[in-house]
PDB file of C-alpha atoms and ligand atoms in Angstrom:
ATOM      1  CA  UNK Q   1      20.997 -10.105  -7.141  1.00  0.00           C
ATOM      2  CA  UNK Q   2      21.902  -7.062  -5.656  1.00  0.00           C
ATOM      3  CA  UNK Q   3      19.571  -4.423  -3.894  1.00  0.00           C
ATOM      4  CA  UNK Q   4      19.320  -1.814  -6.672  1.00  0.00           C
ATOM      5  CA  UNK Q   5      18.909  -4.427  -9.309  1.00  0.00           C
ATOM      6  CA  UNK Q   6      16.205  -6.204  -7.591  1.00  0.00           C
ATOM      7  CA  UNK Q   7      14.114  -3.090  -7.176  1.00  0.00           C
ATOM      8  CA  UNK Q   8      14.459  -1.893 -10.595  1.00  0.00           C
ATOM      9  CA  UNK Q   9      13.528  -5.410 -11.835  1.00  0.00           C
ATOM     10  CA  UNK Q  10      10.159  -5.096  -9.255  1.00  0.00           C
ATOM     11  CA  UNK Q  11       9.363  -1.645 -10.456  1.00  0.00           C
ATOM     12  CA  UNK Q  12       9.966  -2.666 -14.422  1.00  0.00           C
ATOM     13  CA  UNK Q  13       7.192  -5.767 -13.615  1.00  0.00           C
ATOM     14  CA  UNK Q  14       4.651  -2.892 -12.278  1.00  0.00           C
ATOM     15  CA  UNK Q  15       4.922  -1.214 -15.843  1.00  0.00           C
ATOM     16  CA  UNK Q  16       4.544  -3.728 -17.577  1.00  0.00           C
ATOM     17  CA  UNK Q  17       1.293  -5.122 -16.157  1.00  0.00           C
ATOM     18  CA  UNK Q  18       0.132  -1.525 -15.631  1.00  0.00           C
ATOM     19  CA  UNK Q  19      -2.650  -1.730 -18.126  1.00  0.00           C
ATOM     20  CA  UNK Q  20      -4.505  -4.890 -16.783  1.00  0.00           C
ATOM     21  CA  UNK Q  21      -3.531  -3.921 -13.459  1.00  0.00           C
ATOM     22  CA  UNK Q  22      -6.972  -2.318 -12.447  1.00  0.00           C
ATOM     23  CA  UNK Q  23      -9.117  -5.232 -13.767  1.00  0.00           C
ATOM     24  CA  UNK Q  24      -6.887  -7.797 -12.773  1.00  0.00           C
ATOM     25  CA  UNK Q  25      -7.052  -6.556  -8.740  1.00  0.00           C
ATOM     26  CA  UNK Q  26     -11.127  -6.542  -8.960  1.00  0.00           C
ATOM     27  CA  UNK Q  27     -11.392  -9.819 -10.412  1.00  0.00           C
ATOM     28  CA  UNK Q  28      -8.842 -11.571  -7.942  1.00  0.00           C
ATOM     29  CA  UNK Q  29     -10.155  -9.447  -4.956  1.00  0.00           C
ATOM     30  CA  UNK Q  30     -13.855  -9.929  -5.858  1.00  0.00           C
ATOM     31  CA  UNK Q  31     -13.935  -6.391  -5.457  1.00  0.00           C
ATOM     32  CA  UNK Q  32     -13.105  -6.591  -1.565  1.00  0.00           C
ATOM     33  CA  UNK Q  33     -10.297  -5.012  -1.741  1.00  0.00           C
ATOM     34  CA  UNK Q  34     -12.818  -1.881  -2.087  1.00  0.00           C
ATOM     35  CA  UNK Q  35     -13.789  -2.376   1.043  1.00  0.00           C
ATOM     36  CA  UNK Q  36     -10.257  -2.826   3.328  1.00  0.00           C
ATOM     37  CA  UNK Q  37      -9.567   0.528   1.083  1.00  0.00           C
ATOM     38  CA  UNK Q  38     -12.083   2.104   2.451  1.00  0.00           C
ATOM     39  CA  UNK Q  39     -11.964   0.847   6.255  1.00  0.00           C
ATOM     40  CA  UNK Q  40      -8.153   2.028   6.020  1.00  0.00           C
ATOM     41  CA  UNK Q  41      -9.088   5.647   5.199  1.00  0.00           C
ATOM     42  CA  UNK Q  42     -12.173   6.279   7.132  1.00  0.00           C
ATOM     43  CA  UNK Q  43     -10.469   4.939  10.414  1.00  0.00           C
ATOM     44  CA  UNK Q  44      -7.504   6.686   9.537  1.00  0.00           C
ATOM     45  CA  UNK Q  45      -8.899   9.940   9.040  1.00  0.00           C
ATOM     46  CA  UNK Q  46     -11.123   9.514  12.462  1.00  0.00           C
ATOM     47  CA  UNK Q  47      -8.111   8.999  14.156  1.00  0.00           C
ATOM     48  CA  UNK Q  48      -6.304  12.378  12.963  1.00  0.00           C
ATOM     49  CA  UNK Q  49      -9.395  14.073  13.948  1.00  0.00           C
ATOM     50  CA  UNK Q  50      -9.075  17.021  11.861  1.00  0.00           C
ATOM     51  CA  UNK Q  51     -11.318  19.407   9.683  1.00  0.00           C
ATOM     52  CA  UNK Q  52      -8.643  20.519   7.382  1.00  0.00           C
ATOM     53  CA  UNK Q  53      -5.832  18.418   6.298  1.00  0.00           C
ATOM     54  CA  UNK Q  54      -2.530  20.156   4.661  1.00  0.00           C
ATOM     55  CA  UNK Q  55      -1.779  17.275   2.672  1.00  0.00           C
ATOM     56  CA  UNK Q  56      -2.312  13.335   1.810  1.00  0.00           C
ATOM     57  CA  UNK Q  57       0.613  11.533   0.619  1.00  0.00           C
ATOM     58  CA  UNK Q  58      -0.208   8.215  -1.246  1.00  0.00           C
ATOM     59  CA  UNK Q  59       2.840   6.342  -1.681  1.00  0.00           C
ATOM     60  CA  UNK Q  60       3.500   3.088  -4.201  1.00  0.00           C
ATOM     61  CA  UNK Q  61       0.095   4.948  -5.308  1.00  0.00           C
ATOM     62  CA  UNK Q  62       0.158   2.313  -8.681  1.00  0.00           C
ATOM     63  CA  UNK Q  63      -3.343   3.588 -10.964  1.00  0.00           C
ATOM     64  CA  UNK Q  64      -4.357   5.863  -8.209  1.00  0.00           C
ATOM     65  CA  UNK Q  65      -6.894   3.920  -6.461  1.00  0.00           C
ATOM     66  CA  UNK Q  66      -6.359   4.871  -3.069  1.00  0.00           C
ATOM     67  CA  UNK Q  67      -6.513   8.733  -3.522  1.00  0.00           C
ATOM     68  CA  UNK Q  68     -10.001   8.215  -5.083  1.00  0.00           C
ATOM     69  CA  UNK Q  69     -10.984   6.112  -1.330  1.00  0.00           C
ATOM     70  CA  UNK Q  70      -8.863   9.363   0.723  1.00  0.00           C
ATOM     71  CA  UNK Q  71     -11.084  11.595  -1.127  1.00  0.00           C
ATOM     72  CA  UNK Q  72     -14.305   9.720  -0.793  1.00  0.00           C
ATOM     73  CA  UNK Q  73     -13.915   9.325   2.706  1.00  0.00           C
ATOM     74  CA  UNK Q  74     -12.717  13.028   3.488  1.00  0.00           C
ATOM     75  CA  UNK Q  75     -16.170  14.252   1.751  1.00  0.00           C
ATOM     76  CA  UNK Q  76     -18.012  12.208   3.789  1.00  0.00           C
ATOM     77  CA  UNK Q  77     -16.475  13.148   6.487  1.00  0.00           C
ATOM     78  CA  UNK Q  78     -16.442  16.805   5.595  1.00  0.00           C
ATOM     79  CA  UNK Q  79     -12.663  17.316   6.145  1.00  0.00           C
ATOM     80  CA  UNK Q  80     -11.168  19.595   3.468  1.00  0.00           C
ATOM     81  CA  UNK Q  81      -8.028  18.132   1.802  1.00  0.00           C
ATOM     82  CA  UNK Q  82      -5.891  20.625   0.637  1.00  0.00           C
ATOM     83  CA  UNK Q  83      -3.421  18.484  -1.495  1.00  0.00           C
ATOM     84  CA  UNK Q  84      -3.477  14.772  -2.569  1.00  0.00           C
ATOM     85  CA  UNK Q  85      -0.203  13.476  -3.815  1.00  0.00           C
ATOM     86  CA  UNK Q  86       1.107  10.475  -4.990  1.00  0.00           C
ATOM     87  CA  UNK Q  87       4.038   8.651  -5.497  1.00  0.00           C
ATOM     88  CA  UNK Q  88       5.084   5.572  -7.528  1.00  0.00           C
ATOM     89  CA  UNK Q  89       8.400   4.799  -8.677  1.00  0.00           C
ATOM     90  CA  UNK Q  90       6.339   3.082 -12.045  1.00  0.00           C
ATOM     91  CA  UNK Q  91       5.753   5.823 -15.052  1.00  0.00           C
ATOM     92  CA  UNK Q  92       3.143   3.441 -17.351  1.00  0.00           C
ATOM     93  CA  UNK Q  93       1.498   2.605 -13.309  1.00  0.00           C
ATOM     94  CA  UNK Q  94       0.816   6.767 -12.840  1.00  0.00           C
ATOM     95  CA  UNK Q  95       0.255   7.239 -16.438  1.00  0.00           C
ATOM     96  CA  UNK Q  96      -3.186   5.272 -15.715  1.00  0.00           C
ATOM     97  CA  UNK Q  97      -3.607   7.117 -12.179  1.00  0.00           C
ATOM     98  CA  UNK Q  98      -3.433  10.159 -14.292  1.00  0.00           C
ATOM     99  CA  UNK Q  99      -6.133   9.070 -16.356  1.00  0.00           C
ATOM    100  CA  UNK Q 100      -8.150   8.421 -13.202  1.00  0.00           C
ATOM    101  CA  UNK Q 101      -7.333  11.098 -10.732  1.00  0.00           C
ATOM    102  CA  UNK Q 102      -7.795  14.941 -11.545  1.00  0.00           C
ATOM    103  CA  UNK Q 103      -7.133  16.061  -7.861  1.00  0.00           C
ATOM    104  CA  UNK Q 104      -4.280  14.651  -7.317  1.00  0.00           C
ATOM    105  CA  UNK Q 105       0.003  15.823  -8.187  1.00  0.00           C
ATOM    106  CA  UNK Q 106       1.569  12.856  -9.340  1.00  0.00           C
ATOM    107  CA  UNK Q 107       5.359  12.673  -8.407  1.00  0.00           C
ATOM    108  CA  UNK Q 108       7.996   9.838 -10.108  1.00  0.00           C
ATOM    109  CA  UNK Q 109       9.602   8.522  -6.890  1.00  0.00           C
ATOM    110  CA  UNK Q 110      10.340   5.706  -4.390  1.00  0.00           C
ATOM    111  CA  UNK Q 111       9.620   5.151  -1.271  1.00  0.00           C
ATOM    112  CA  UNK Q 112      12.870   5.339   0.261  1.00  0.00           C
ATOM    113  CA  UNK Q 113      13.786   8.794  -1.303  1.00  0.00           C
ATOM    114  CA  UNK Q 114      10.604  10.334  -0.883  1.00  0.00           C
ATOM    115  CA  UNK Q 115      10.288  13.374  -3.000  1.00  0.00           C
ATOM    116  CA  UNK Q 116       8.030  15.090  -0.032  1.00  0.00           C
ATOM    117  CA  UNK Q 117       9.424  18.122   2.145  1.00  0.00           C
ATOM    118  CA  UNK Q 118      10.131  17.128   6.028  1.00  0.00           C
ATOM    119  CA  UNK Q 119       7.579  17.568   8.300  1.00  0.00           C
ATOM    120  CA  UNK Q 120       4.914  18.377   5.339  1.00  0.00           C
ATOM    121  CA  UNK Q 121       2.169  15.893   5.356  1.00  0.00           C
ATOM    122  CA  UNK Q 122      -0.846  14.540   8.040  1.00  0.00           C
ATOM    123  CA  UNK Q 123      -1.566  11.257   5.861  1.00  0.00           C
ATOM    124  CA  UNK Q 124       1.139   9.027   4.123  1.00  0.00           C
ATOM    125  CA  UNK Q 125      -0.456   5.532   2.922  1.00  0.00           C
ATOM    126  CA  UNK Q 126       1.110   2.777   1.165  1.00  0.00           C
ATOM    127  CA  UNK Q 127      -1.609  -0.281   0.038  1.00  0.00           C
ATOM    128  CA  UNK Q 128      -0.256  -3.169  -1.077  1.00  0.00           C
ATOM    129  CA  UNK Q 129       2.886  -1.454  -1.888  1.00  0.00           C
ATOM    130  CA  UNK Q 130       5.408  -1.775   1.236  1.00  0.00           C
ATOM    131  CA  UNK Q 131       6.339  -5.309   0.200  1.00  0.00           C
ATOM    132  CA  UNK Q 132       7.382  -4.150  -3.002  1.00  0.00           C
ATOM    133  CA  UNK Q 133      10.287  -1.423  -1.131  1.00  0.00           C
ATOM    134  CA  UNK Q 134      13.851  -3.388  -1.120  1.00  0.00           C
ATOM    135  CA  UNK Q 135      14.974  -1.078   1.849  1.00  0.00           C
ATOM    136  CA  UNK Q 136      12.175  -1.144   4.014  1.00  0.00           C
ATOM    137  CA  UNK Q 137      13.598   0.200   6.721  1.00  0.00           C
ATOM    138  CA  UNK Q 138      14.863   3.696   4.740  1.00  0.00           C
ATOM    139  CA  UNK Q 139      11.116   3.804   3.706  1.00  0.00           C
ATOM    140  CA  UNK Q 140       9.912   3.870   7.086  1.00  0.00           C
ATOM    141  CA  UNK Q 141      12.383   6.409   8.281  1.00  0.00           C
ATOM    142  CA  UNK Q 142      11.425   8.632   5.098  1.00  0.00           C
ATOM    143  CA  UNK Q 143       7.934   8.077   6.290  1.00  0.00           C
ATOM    144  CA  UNK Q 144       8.659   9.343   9.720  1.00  0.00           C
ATOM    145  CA  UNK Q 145      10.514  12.494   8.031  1.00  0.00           C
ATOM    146  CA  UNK Q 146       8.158  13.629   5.638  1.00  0.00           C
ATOM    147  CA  UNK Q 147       5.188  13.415   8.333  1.00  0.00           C
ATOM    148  CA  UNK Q 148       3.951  16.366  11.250  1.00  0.00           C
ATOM    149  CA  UNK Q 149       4.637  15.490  14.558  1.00  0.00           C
ATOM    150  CA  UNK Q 150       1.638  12.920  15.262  1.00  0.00           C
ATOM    151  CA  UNK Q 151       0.843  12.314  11.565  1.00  0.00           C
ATOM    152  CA  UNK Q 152       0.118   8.836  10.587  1.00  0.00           C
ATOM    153  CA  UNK Q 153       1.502   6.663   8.277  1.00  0.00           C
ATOM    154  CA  UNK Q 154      -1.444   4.039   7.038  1.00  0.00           C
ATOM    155  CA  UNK Q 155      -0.348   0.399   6.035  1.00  0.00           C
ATOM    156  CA  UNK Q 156      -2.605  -1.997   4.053  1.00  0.00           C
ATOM    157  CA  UNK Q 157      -0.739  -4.905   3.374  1.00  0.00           C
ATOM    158  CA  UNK Q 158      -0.907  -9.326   3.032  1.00  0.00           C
ATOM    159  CA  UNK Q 159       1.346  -9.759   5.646  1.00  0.00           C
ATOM    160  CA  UNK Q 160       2.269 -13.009   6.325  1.00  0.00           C
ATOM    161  CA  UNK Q 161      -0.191 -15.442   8.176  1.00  0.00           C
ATOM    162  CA  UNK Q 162       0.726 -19.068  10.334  1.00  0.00           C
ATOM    163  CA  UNK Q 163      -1.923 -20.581   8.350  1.00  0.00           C
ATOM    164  CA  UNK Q 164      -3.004 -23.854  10.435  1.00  0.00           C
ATOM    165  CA  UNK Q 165      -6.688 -24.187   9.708  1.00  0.00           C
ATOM    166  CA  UNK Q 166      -8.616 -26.010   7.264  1.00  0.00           C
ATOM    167  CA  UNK Q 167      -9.500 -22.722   5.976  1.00  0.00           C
ATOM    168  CA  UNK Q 168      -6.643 -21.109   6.064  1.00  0.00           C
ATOM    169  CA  UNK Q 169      -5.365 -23.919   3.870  1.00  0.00           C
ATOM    170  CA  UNK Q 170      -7.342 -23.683   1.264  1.00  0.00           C
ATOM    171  CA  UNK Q 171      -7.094 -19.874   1.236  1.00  0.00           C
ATOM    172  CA  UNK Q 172      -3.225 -20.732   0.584  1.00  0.00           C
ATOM    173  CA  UNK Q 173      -4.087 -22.912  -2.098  1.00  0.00           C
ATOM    174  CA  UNK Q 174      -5.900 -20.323  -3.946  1.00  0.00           C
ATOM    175  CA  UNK Q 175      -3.094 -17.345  -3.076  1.00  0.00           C
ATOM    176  CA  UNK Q 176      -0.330 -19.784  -4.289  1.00  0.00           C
ATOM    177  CA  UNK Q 177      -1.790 -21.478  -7.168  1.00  0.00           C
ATOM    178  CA  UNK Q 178      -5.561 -20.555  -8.236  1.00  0.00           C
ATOM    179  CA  UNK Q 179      -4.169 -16.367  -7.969  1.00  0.00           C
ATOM    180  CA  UNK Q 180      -1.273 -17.058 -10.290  1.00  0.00           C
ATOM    181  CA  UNK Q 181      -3.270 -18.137 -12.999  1.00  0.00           C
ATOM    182  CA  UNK Q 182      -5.922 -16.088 -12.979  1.00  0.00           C
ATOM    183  CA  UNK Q 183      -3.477 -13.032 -12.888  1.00  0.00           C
ATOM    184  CA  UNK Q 184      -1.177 -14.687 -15.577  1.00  0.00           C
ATOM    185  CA  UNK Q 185      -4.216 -14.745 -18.396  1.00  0.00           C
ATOM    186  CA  UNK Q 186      -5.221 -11.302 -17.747  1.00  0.00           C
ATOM    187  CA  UNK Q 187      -2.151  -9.532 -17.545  1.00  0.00           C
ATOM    188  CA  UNK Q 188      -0.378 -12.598 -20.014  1.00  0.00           C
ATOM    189  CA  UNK Q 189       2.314 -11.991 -16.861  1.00  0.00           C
ATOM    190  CA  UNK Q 190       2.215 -15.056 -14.927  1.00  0.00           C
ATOM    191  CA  UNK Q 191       5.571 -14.123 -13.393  1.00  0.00           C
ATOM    192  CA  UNK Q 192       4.189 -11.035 -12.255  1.00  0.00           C
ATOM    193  CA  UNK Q 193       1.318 -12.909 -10.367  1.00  0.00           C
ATOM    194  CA  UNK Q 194       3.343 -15.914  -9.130  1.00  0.00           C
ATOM    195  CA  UNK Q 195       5.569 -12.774  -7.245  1.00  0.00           C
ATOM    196  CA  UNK Q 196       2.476 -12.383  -5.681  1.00  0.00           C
ATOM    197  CA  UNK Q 197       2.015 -15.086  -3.210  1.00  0.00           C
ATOM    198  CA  UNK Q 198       6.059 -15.275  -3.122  1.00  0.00           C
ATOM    199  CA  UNK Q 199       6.706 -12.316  -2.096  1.00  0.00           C
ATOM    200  CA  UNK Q 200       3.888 -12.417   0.815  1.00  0.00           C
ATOM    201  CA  UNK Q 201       5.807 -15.855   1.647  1.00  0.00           C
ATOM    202  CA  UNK Q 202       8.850 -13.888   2.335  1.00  0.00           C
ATOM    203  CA  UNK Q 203       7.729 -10.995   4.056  1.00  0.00           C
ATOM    204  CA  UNK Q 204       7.012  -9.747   7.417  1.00  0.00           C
ATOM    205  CA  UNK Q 205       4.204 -11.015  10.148  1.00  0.00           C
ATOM    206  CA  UNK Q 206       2.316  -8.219  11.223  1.00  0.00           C
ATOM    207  CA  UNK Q 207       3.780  -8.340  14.552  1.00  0.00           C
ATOM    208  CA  UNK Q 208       6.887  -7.973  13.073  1.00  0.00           C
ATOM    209  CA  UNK Q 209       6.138  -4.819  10.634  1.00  0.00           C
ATOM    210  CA  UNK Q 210       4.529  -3.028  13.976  1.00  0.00           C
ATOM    211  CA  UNK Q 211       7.961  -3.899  15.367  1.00  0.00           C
ATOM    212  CA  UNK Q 212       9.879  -2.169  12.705  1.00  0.00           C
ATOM    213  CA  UNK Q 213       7.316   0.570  12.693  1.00  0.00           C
ATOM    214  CA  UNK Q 214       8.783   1.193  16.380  1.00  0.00           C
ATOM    215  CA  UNK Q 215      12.087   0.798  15.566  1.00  0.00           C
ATOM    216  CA  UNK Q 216      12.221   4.134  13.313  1.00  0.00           C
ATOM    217  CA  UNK Q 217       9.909   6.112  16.280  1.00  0.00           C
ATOM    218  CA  UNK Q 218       6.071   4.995  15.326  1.00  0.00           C
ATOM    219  CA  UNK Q 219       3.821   4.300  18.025  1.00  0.00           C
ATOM    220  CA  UNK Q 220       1.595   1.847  17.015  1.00  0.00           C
ATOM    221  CA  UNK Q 221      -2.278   2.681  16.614  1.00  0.00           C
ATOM    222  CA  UNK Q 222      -4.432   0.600  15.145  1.00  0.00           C
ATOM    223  CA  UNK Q 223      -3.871  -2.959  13.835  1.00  0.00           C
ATOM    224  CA  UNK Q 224      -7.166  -5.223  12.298  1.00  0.00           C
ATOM    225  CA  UNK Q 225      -6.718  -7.976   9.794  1.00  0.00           C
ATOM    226  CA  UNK Q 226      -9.347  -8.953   7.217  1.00  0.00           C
ATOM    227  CA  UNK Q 227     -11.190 -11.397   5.271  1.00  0.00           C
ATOM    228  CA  UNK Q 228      -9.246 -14.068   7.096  1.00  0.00           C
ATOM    229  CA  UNK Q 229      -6.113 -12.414   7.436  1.00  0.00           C
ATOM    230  CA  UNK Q 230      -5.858 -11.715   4.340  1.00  0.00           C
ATOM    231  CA  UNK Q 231      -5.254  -8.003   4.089  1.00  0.00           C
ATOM    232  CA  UNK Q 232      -4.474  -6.142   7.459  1.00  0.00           C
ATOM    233  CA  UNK Q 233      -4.554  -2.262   8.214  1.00  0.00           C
ATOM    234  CA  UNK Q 234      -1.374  -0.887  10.377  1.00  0.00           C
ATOM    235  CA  UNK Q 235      -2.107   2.501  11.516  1.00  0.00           C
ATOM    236  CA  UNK Q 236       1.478   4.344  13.728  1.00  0.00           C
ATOM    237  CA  UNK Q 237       1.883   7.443  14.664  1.00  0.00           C
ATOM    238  CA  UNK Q 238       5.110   9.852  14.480  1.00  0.00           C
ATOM    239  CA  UNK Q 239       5.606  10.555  17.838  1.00  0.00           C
TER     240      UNK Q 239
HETATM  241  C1  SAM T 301       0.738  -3.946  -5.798  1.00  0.00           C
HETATM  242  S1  SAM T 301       0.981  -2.343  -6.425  1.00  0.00           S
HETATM  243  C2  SAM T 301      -0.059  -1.381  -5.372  1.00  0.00           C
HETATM  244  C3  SAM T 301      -0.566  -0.148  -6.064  1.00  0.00           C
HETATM  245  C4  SAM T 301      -1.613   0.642  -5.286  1.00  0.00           C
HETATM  246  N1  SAM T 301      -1.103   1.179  -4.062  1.00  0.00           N
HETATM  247  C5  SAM T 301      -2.847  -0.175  -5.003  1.00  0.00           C
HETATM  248  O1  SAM T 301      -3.264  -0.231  -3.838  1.00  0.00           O
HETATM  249  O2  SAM T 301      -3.418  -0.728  -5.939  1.00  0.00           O
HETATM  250  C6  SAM T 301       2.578  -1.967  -5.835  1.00  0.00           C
HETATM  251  C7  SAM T 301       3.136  -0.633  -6.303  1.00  0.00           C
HETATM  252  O3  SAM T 301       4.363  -0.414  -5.612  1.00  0.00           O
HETATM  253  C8  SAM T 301       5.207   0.305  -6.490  1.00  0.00           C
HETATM  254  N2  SAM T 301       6.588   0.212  -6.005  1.00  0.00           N
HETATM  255  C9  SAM T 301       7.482  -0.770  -6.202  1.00  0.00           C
HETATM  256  N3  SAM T 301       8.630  -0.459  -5.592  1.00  0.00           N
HETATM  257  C10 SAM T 301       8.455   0.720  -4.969  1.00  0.00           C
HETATM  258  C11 SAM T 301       9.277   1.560  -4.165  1.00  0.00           C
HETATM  259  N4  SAM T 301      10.508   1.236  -3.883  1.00  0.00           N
HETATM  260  N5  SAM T 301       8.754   2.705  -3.698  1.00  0.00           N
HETATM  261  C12 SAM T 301       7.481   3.052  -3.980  1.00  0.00           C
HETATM  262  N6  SAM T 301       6.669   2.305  -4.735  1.00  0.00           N
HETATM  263  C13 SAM T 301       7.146   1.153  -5.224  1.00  0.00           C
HETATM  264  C14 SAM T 301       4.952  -0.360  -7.827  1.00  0.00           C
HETATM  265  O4  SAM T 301       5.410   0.422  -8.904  1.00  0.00           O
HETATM  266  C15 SAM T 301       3.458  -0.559  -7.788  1.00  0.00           C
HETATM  267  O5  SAM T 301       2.776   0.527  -8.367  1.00  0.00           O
END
């Protein structure tokens, strides 16, 4: 299958499990996936340091979740936000975000033809969404455009793990075929939730993401993985 075709086919799967999406995550998370949210935005805003922020881009933004965390965290933090975006290449995925966020512009868009100004933004994030971009690599560099000098771009991802414990096993069990299941009765998508531990299966190491991170002119930050390496937080820099 060729590139374009493979991302349109990814994006269609997002809109159509758009409306069990939400519930779906909590219930396979057990609602920790609130929690690496929220460790990705409060370190990442303590690390730009700032009181006022021109603008957070949230890309692959899906319902809107993380914009709700980026605003949380800036409130607590007393930094003033002037403009939360986000971007998601899925219509039915920001019809729901809509629903959710009232701060926030939504924009139709992908990652790798970001519709964001050069040198515009502080923030861009992307949670659980850079594994979905075909051409990784023109993401990154759209990253690297659309960001200040020394903005950040913020990764949450399930990179892939060398899983060699006992532990580790069974938490591959569950990913590859407890996950599936569970995802395939609420969203009646099992396709959609066996891509799930698939496409982790054929994507990057962490090492190797921080690695392309560098290749397009990041300096890597901050790295920490989770709930046993489950999720992990990439933090770079445009430098
Ligand atoms: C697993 S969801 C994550 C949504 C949200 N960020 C979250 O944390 O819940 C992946 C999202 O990536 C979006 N997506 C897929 N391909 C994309 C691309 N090329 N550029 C940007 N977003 C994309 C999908 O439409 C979907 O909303």
């Amino acid at each position: 299958m060729d590139k374009v075709k493979k991302q349109e086919k990814i994006v269609e799967m997002f809109d159509n499990i758009a409306s069990t999406y939400d519930l779906a995550n909590r219930v396979l998370s057990l609602g920790i996936d609130k929690r690496w949210r929220n460790i990705g935005c409060s370190k990442a805003l303590e690390l730009v340091d700032k009181k006022d922020i021109e603008q957070i881009v949230d890309v692959a933004c899906g319902t809107g979740d993380l914009l709700l965390y980026w605003r949380e965290n800036a409130n607590k933090k007393g930094i003033n936000v002037k403009k939360y975006i986000g971007v998601d290449p899925a219509v039915k995925m920001l019809e729901i975000a809509k629903q959710k966020v009232d701060f926030a512009e939504f924009k139709v868009g992908k990652a790798q033809e970001l519709p964001i100004e050069d040198n515009s933004t502080e923030i861009i994030s992307i949670s659980y969404g850079i594994r979905n971009v075909v051409d990784r690599i023109e993401a990154l560099k759209e990253f690297y455009r659309a960001l200040k000098p020394n903005g950040i771009v913020v990764i949450l991802e399930f990179t892939k793990q060398n899983r060699t414990t006992l532990l580790d096993k069974v938490v591959d069990f569950g990913m590859k075929n407890i996950l599936p299941r569970v995802g395939g009765l609420i969203s009646k998508n099992y396709e959609a939730y066996k891509y799930l531990p698939d496409s982790i299966e054929e994507f990057l190491t962490t090492d190797m993401l921080i690695k392309e991170l560098e290749s397009v002119g990041f300096k890597h930050k901050y790295s920490k993985s989770f709930s046993m390496g489950i999720s992990t937080l990439i933090i770079a820099q445009k430098w």
